[in-house]
CSV table of C-alpha atoms and ligand atoms in Angstrom, one decimal:
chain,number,residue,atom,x,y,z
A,4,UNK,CA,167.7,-286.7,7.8
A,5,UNK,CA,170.2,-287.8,10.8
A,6,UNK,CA,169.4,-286.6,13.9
A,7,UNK,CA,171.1,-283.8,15.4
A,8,UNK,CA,171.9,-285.4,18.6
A,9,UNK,CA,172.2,-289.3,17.9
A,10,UNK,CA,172.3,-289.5,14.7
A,11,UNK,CA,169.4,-292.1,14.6
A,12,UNK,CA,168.0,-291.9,10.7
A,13,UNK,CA,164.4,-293.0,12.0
A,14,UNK,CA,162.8,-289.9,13.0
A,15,UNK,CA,159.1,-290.2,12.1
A,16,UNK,CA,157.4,-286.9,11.2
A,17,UNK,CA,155.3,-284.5,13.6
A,18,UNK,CA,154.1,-281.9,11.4
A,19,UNK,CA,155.1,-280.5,8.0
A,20,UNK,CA,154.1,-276.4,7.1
A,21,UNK,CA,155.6,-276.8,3.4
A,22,UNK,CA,157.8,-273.9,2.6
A,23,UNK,CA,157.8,-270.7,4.2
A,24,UNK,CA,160.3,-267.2,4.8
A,25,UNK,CA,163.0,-266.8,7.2
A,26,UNK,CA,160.7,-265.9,10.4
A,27,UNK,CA,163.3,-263.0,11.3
A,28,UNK,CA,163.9,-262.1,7.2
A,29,UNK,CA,161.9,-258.8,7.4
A,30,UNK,CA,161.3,-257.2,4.1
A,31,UNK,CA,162.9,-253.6,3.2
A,32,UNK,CA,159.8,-253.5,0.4
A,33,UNK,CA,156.8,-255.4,-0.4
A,34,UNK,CA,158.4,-256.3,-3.9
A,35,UNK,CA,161.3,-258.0,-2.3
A,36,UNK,CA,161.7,-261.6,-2.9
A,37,UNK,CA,162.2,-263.0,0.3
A,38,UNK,CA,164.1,-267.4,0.1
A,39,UNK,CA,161.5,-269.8,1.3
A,40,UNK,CA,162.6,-273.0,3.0
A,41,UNK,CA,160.7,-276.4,3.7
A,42,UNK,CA,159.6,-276.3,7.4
A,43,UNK,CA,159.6,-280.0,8.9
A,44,UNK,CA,158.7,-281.3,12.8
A,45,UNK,CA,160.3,-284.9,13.5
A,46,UNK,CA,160.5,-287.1,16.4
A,47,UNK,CA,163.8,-288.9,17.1
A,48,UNK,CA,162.4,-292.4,19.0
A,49,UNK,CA,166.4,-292.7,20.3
A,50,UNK,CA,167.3,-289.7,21.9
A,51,UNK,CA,163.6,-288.1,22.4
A,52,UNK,CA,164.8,-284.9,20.7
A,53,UNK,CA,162.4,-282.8,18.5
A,54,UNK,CA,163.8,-281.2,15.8
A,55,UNK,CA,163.5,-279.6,12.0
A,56,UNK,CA,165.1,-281.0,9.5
A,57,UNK,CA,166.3,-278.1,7.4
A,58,UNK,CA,169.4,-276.7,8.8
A,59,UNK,CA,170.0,-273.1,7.4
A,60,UNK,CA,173.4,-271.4,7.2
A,61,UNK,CA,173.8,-269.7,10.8
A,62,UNK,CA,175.6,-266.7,9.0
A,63,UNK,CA,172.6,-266.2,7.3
A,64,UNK,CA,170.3,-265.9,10.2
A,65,UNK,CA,172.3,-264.5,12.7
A,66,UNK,CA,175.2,-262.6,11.7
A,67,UNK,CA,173.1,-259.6,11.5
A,68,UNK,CA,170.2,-260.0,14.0
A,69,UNK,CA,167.2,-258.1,14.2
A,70,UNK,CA,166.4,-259.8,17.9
A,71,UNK,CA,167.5,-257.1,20.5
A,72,UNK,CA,166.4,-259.1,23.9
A,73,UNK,CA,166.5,-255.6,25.8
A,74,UNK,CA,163.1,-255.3,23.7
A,75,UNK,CA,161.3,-256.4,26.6
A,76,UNK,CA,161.0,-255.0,30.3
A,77,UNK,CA,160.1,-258.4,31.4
A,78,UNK,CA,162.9,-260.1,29.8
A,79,UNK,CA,165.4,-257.5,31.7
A,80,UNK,CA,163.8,-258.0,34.8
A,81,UNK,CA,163.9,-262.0,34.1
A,82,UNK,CA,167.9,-261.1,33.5
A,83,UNK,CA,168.5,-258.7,36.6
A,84,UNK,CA,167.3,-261.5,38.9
A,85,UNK,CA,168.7,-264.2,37.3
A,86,UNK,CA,172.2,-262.4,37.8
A,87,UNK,CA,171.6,-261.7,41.6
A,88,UNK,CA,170.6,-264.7,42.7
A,89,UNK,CA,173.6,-266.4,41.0
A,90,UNK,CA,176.3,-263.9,42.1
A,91,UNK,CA,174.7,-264.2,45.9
A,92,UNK,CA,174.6,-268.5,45.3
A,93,UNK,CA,177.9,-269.1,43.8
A,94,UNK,CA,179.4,-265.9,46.3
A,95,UNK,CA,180.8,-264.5,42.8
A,96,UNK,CA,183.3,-261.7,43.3
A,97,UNK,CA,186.3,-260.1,41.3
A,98,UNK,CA,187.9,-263.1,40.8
A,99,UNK,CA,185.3,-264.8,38.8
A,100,UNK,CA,184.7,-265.1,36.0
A,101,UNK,CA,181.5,-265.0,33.8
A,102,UNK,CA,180.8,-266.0,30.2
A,103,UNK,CA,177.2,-265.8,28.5
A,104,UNK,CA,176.2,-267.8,25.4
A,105,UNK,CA,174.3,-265.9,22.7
A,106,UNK,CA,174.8,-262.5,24.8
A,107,UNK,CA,172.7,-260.6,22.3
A,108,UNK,CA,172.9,-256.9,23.1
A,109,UNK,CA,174.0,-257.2,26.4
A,110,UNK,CA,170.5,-257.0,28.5
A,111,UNK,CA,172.2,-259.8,30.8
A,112,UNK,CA,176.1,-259.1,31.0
A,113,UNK,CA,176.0,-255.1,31.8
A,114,UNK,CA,174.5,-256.1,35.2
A,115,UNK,CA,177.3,-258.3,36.2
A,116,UNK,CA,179.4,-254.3,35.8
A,117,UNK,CA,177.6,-253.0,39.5
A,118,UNK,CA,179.1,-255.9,41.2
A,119,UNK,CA,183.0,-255.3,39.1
A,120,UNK,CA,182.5,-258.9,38.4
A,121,UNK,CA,184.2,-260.2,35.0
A,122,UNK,CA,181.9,-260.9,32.2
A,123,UNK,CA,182.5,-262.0,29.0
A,124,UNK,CA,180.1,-262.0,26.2
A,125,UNK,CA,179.7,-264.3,22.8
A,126,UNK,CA,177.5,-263.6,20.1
A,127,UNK,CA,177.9,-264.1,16.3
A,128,UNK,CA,175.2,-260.9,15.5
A,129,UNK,CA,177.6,-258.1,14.4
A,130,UNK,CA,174.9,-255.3,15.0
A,131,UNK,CA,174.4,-256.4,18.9
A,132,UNK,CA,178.0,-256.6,19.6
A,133,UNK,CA,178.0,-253.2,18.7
A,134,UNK,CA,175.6,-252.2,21.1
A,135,UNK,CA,177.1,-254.5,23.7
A,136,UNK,CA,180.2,-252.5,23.0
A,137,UNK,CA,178.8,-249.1,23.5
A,138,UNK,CA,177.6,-250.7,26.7
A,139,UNK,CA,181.2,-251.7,27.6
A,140,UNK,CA,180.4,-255.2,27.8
A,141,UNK,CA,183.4,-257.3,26.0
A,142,UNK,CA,182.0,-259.7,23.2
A,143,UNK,CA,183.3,-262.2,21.1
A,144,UNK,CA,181.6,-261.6,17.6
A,145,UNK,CA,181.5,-265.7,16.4
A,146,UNK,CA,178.9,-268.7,17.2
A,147,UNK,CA,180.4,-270.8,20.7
A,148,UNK,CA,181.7,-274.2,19.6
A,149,UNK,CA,184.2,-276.8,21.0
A,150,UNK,CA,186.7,-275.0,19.3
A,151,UNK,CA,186.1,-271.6,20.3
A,152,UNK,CA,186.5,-273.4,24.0
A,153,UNK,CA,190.0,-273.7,23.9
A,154,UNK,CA,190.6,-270.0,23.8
A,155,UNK,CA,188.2,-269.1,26.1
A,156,UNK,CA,189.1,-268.6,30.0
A,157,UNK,CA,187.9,-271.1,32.9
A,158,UNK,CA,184.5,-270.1,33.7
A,159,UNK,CA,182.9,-270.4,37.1
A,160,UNK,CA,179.4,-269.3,35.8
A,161,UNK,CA,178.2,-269.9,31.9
A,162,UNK,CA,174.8,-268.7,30.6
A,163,UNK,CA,173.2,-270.1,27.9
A,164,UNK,CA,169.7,-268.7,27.3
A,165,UNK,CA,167.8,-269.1,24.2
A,166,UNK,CA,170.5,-271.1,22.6
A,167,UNK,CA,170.4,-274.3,23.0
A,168,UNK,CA,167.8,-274.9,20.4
A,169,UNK,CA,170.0,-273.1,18.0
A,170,UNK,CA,172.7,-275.0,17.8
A,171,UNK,CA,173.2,-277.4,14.9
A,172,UNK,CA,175.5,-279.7,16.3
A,173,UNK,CA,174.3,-279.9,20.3
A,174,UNK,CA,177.3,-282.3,21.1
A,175,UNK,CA,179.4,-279.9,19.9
A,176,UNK,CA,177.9,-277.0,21.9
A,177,UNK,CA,178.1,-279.3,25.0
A,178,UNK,CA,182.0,-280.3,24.6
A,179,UNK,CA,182.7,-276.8,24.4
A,180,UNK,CA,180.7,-276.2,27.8
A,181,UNK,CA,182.6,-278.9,29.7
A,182,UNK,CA,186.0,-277.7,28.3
A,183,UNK,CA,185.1,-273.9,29.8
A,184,UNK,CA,183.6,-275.0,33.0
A,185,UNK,CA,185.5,-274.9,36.1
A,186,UNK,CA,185.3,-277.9,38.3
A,187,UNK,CA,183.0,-276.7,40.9
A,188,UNK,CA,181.2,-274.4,37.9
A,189,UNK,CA,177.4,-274.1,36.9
A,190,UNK,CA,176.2,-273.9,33.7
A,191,UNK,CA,172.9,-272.1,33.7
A,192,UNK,CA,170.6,-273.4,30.8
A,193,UNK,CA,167.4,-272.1,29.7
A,194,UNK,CA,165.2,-273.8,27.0
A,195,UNK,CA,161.7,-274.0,25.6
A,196,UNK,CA,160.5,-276.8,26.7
A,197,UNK,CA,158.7,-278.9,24.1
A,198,UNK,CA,156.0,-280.2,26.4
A,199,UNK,CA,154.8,-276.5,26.7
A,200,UNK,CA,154.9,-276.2,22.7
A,201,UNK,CA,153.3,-279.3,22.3
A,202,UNK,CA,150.7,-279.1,25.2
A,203,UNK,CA,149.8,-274.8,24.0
A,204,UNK,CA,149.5,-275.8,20.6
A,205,UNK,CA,152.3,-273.4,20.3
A,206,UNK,CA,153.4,-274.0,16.4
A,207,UNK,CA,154.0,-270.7,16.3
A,208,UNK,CA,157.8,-271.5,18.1
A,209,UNK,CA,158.5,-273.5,15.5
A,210,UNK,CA,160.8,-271.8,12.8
A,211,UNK,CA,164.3,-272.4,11.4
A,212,UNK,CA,166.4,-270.6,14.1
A,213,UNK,CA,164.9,-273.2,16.1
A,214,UNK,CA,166.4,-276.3,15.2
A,215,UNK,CA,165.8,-278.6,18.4
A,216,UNK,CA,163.0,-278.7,20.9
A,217,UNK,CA,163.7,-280.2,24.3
A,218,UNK,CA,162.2,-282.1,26.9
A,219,UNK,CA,164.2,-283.6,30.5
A,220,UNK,CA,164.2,-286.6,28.3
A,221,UNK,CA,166.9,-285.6,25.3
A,222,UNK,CA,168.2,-283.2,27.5
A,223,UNK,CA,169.4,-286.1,29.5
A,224,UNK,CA,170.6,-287.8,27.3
A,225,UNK,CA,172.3,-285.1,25.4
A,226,UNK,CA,174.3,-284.0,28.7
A,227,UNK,CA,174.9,-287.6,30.0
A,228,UNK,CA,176.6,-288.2,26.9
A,229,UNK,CA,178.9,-284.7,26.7
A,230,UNK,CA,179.9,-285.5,30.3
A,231,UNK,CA,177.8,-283.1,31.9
A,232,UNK,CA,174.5,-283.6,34.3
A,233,UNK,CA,171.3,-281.5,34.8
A,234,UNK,CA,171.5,-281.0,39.1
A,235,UNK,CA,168.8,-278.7,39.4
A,236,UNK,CA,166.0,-277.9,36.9
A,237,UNK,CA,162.9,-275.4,37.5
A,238,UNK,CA,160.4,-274.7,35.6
A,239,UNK,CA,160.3,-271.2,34.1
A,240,UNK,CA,157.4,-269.0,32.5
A,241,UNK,CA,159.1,-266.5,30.2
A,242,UNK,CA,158.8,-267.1,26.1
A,243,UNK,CA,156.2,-269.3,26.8
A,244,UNK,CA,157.6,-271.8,29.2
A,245,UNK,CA,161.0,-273.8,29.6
A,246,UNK,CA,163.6,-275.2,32.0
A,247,UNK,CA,165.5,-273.2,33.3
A,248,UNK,CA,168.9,-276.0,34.0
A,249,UNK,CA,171.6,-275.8,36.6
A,250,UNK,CA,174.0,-278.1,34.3
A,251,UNK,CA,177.5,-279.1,36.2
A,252,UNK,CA,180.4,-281.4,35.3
A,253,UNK,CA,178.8,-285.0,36.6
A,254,UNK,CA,180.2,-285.1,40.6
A,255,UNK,CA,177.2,-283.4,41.8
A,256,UNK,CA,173.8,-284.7,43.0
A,257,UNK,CA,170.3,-284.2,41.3
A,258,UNK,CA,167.6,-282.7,44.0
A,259,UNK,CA,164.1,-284.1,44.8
A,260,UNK,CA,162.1,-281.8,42.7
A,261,UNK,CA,164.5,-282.3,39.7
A,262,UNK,CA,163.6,-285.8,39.5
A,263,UNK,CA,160.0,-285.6,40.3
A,264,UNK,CA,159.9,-283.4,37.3
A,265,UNK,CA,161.9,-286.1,34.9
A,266,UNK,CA,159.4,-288.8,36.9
A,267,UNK,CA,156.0,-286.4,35.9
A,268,UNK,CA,157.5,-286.0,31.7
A,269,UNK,CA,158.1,-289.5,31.8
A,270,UNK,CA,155.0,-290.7,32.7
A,271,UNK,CA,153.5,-288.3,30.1
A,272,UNK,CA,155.5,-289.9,27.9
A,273,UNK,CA,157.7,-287.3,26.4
A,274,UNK,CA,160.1,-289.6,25.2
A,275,UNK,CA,157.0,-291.5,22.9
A,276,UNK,CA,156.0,-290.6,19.3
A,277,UNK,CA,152.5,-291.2,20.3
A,278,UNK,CA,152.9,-287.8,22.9
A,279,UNK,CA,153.6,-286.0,19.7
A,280,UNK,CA,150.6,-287.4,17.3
A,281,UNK,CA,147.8,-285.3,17.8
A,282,UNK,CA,149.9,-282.2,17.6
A,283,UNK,CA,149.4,-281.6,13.8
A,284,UNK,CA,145.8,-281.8,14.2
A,285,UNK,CA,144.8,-279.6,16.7
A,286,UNK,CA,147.1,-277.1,14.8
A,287,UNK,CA,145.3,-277.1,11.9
A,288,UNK,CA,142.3,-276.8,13.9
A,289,UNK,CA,143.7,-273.8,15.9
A,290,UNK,CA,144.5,-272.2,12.2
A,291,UNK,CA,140.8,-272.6,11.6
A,292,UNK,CA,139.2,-271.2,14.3
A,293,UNK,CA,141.7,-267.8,13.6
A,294,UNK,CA,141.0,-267.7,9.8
A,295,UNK,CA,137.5,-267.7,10.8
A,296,UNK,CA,137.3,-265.5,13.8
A,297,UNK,CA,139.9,-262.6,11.4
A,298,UNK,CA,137.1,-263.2,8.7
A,299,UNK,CA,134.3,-262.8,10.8
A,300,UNK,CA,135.0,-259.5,11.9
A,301,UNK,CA,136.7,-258.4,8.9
A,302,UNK,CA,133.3,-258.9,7.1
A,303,UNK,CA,131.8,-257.0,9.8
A,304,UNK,CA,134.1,-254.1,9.1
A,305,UNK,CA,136.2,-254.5,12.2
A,306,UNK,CA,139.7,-252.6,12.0
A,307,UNK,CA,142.2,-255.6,12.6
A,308,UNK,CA,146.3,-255.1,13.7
A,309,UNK,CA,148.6,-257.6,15.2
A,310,UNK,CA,150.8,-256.7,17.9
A,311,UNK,CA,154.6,-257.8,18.3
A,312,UNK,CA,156.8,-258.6,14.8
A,313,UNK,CA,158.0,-261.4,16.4
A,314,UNK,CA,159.7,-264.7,15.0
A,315,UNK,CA,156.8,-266.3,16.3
A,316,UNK,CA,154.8,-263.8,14.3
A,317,UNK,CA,155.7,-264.2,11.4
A,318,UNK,CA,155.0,-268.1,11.8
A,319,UNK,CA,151.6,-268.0,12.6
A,320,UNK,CA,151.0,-264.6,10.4
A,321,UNK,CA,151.6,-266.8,7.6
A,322,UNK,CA,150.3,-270.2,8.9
A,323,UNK,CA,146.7,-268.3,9.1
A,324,UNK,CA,147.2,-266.8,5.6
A,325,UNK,CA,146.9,-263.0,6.7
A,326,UNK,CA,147.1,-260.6,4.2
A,327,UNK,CA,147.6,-256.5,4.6
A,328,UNK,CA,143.7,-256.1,3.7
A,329,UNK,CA,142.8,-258.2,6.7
A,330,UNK,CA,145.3,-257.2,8.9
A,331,UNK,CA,146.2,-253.6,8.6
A,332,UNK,CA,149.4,-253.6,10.0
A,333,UNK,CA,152.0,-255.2,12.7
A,334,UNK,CA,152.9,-253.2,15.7
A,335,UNK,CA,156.5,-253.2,17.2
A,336,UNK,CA,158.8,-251.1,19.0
A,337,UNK,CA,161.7,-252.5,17.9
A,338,UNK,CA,163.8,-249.8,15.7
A,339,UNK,CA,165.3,-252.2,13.0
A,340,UNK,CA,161.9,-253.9,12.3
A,341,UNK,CA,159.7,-250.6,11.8
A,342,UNK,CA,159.2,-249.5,8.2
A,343,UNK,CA,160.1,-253.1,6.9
A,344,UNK,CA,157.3,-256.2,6.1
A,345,UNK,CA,157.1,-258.8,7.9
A,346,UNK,CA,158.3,-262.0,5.1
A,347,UNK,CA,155.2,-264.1,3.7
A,348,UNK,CA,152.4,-262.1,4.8
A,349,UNK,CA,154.0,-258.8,3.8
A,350,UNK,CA,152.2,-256.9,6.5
A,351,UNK,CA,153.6,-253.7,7.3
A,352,UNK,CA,155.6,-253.0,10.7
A,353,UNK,CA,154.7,-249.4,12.6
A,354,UNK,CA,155.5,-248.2,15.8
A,355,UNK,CA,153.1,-248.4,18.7
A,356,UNK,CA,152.1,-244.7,18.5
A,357,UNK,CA,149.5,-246.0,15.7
A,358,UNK,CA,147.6,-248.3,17.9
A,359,UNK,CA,144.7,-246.3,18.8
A,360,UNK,CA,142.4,-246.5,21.1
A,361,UNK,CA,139.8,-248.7,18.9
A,362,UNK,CA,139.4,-251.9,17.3
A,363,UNK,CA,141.0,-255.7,17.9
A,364,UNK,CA,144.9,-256.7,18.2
A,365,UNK,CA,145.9,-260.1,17.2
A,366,UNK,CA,148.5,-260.5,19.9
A,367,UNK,CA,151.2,-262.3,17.8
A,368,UNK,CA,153.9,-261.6,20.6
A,369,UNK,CA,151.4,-263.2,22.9
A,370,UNK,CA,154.1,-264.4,25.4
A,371,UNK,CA,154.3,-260.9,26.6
A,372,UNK,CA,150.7,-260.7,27.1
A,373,UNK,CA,150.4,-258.2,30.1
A,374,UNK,CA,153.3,-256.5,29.7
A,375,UNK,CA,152.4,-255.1,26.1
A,376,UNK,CA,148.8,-254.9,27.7
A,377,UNK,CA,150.2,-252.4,30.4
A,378,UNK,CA,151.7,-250.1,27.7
A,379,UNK,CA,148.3,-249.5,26.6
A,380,UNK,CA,146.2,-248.6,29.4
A,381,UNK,CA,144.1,-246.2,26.8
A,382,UNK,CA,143.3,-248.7,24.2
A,383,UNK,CA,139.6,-249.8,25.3
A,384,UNK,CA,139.1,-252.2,22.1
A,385,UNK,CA,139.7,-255.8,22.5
A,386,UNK,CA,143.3,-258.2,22.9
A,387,UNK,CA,142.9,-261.3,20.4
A,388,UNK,CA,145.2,-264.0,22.0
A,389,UNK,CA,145.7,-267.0,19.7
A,390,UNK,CA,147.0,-269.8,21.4
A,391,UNK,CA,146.2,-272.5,22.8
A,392,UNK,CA,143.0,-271.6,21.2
A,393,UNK,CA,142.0,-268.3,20.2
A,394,UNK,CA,140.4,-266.0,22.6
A,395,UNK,CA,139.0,-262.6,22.6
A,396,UNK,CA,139.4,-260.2,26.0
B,421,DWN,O1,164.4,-267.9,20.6
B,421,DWN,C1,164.2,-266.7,20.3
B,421,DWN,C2,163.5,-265.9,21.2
B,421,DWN,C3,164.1,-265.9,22.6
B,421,DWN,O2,163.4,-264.5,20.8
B,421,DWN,C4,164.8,-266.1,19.1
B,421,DWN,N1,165.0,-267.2,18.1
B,421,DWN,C5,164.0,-265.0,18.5
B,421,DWN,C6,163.1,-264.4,19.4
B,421,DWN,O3,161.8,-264.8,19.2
B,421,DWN,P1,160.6,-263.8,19.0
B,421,DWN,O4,161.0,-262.8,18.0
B,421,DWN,O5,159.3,-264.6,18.8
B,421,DWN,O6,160.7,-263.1,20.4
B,421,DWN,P2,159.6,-262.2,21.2
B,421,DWN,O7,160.4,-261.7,22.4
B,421,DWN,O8,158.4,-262.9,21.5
B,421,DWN,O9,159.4,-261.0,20.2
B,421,DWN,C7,158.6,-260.0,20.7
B,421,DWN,C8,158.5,-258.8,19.7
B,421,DWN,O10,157.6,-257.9,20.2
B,421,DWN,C9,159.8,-258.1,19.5
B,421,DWN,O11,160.0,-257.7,18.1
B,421,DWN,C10,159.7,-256.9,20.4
B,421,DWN,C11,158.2,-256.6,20.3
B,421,DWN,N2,157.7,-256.0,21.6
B,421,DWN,C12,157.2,-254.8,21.5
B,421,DWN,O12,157.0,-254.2,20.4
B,421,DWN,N3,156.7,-254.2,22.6
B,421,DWN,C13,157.9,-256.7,22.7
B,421,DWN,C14,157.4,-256.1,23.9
B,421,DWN,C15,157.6,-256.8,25.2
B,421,DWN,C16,156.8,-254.8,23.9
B,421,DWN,O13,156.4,-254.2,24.9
C-alpha cells in the first residue's frame, strides 16, 4: 500500500470492515451477485492523508452513475448561492470562463446560463451528461486529469465539489488544476472533512468512491506540493461537514480565519495517528447500540424502513447487518434507484409515496435530516437518526 499522495509505505491502519458491495452497485434483483471488495481505513504519518487502500476501477463506478446531485433541494440551493456569490466576487461576465469538476447532472453549471456566462462541464458518468445536455450545459464525458488540462481553455473560476476524495492520483488532479487556472484565477474546493468523519463517528462516508479523506493538514501539503495554496477556507455544513477551499496559484495571501482554523486542527492533532485511534471503537460501539435499538423494536412488532438509498446507506445498512425482515424497505426519490436492492443488505428501494403516516424511519440519508423531514409533514411516527450515536425523535 503506497500512499496516494506521498507515496510513504507506512500507513498504519484505522479501521478494517472486511469485504463489502460497491455502496452505489444497486441490485436489479435480489438473486444478483453483486463483487465485494476489502474495505480498509489507514493513516499516512507523512502527508496526514486518510485514505482506503483498495482502489477500484473508476469506469466501474462512475461511468454510469446513479448519484443525480439535483436529488436534493438543499444541495441546489447550496449550488445557486455558491454561483452568485462567485460571479458578484470575481465580477464574472461574458468573457469568463467557467469549468466545474465532476459536473454531475448539471444542478451547478445551468445557473451560470441566467448571467450568459461560459460554463463548461466534466464528468465521466455517461447517463448525467445526458441530462446535462438536455439542460444545454456543454460536458466533457471523461474523469479531469493533467492530461485532459492541456485541451481545456484558461479558466478564471474552477469548481471541484465532491471530488477531491475521488481521485486516485490527487497530484495528478492538482497539476491539471494549475495548468487550467488563470493567473489571477480561484479554484473553489469543497471536501469532507475528516475531522467531522472522525469526530461524528461518521463510518458510514467511508466507501470505495471515497478514496481520500482530508483534513487542512494533507490538504496543505498536497497543494503546497502541486504549486497551488489554500487562501481562504470556511467551514461548510452540507454532506455532513467539509471545507469549502478558495485554492489559487501561490502569489496570494492566506486570511486570519484560514489560519486560525489550520492553528485549531493542528492542535487537535489531525496530522497524529493517535487523533485517529479510538475511531474503530466507538464504531463498533455505534453498530451495537443500532443492532440493538432495530431489534428491540422489531421484537416489539414495530414496522421499521430506512429513509435515503444513499452511498452512505448502503455502508451502514450493511455494517449493522439489516436484513429485509427487519427493515421493510429503503425509501428514495431518486428514479434510477427505485425498484432495485440496495447491494449487501438486499433491501428493497420504493418511492416515498409508501412512507405512511406510522411507524420508525432509520434515517440513512441522515445529512439531509430536515429537509426529508419537511417532505413529510403527515408522517406523525418517529425519525431514527444514527450517528454520532443513535437517536430517536
Ligand atoms: O461524495 C458523494 C456524495 C456527495 O454524494 C458521492 N460519492 C455519492 C453521494 O453520496 P450519498 O449517496 O451518500 O449522497 P446523499 O446525497 O446523502 O444521498 C441521499 C439519497 O437520498 C439520494 O439517493 C437521494 C435521496 N433523497 C431522497 O430520496 N429525498 C434525498 C433527499 C434530499 C430527499 O428529499
Amino acid at each position: 500500500m503506497k500512499c496516494l499522495l506521498c507515496a510513504s509505505t507506512d500507513t498504519p491502519e484505522i479501521i478494517s470492515f472486511g469485504k463489502v458491495p460497491l455502496a452505489n452497485a444497486f441490485l436489479d434483483s435480489p438473486d444478483s451477485r453483486e463483487e465485494l471488495f476489502d474495505l480498509t481505513l489507514v493513516f499516512c504519518p507523512v502527508c496526514s492523508l486518510v485514505q482506503i487502500t483498495q482502489s477500484i476501477d473508476p469506469n466501474k463506478l462512475f461511468r454510469n452513475y446513479s448519484y443525480y446531485s439535483s436529488m436534493s433541494d438543499t444541495m441546489l440551493k447550496h449550488a445557486s448561492d455558491l454561483v452568485d456569490s462567485l460571479v458578484k466576487e470575481r465580477k464574472l461576465n461574458s468573457l469568463s470562463q467557467v469549468i466545474e469538476i465532476a459536473s454531475n447532472d448539471a444542478y451547478l453549471l445551468s445557473n451560470f446560463q441566467k448571467y450568459g456566462i461560459p460554463a463548461l462541464g466534466i464528468d465521466p458518468s455517461v447517463n448525467l451528461a445526458v441530462i446535462a445536455h438536455s439542460k444545454g450545459v456543454q460536458t466533457i464525458t471523461d474523469f479531469f486529469s493533467d492530461r485532459l488540462a492541456d485541451s481545456l481553455p484558461k479558466a478564471d473560476v474552477i469548481i471541484a465539489l465532491n471530488v477531491l476524495g475521488h481521485v486516485p492520483d490527487p497530484n495528478d488532479f492538482l497539476r491539471g488544476i494549475h495548468k487550467v487556472l488563470k493567473p489571477n484565477g480561484v479554484c473553489v474546493i469543497e471536501v469532507p472533512s475528516v475531522r467531522a468523519t472522525i469526530e461524528g463517528n461518521s463510518f458510514d462516508q467511508i466507501y470505495h468512491e471515497h478514496l481520500s479523506y482530508w483534513s487542512l493538514s494533507s490538504l496543505r501539503y498536497a497543494f503546497k506540493g502541486n504549486n497551488l495554496m489554500i487562501a481562504r477556507a470556511e467551514k461548510i455544513s452540507i454532506h455532513g461537514g467539509g471545507y469549502r477551499l478558495y485554492v489559487t496559484q501561490p502569489s496570494a495571501i492566506r486570511d486570519r480565519q484560514t489560519n486560525q482554523m489550520f492553528e485549531i486542527e493542528s492542535a487537535l492533532g489531525l496530522d497524529k495517528f493517535v487523533y485517529y485511534q479510538c475511531f474503530a471503537d466507538r464504531v463498533k460501539d455505534v453498530g451495537i447500540l443500532l443492532r440493538t435499538l432495530l431489534a428491540g423494536l422489531h421484537s416489539v412488532g414495530a414496522r421499521i424502513v430506512a429513509y435515503g438509498a444513499a452511498a452512505k446507506g448502503t455502508q451502514l445498512l450493511n455494517y449493522i447487518g439489516a436484513t429485509p425482515d427487519i427493515i421493510e424497505y429503503v425509501i428514495d426519490s431518486t428514479p434510477v434507484k427505485i425498484g432495485k436492492y440496495v447491494p449487501g443488505c438486499r433491501i428493497p428501494i420504493v418511492s416515498p409515496n409508501n412512507l405512511g403516516t406510522q411507524g420508525y424511519v432509520l434515517l440513512t440519508a441522515h445529512n439531509w435530516r430536515d429537509e426529508i423531514k419537511s417532505k413529510h409533514k403527515d408522517f406523525t411516527g418517529q425519525w431514527i437518526i444514527p450517528l454520532p450515536f443513535p437517536t430517536i425523535e
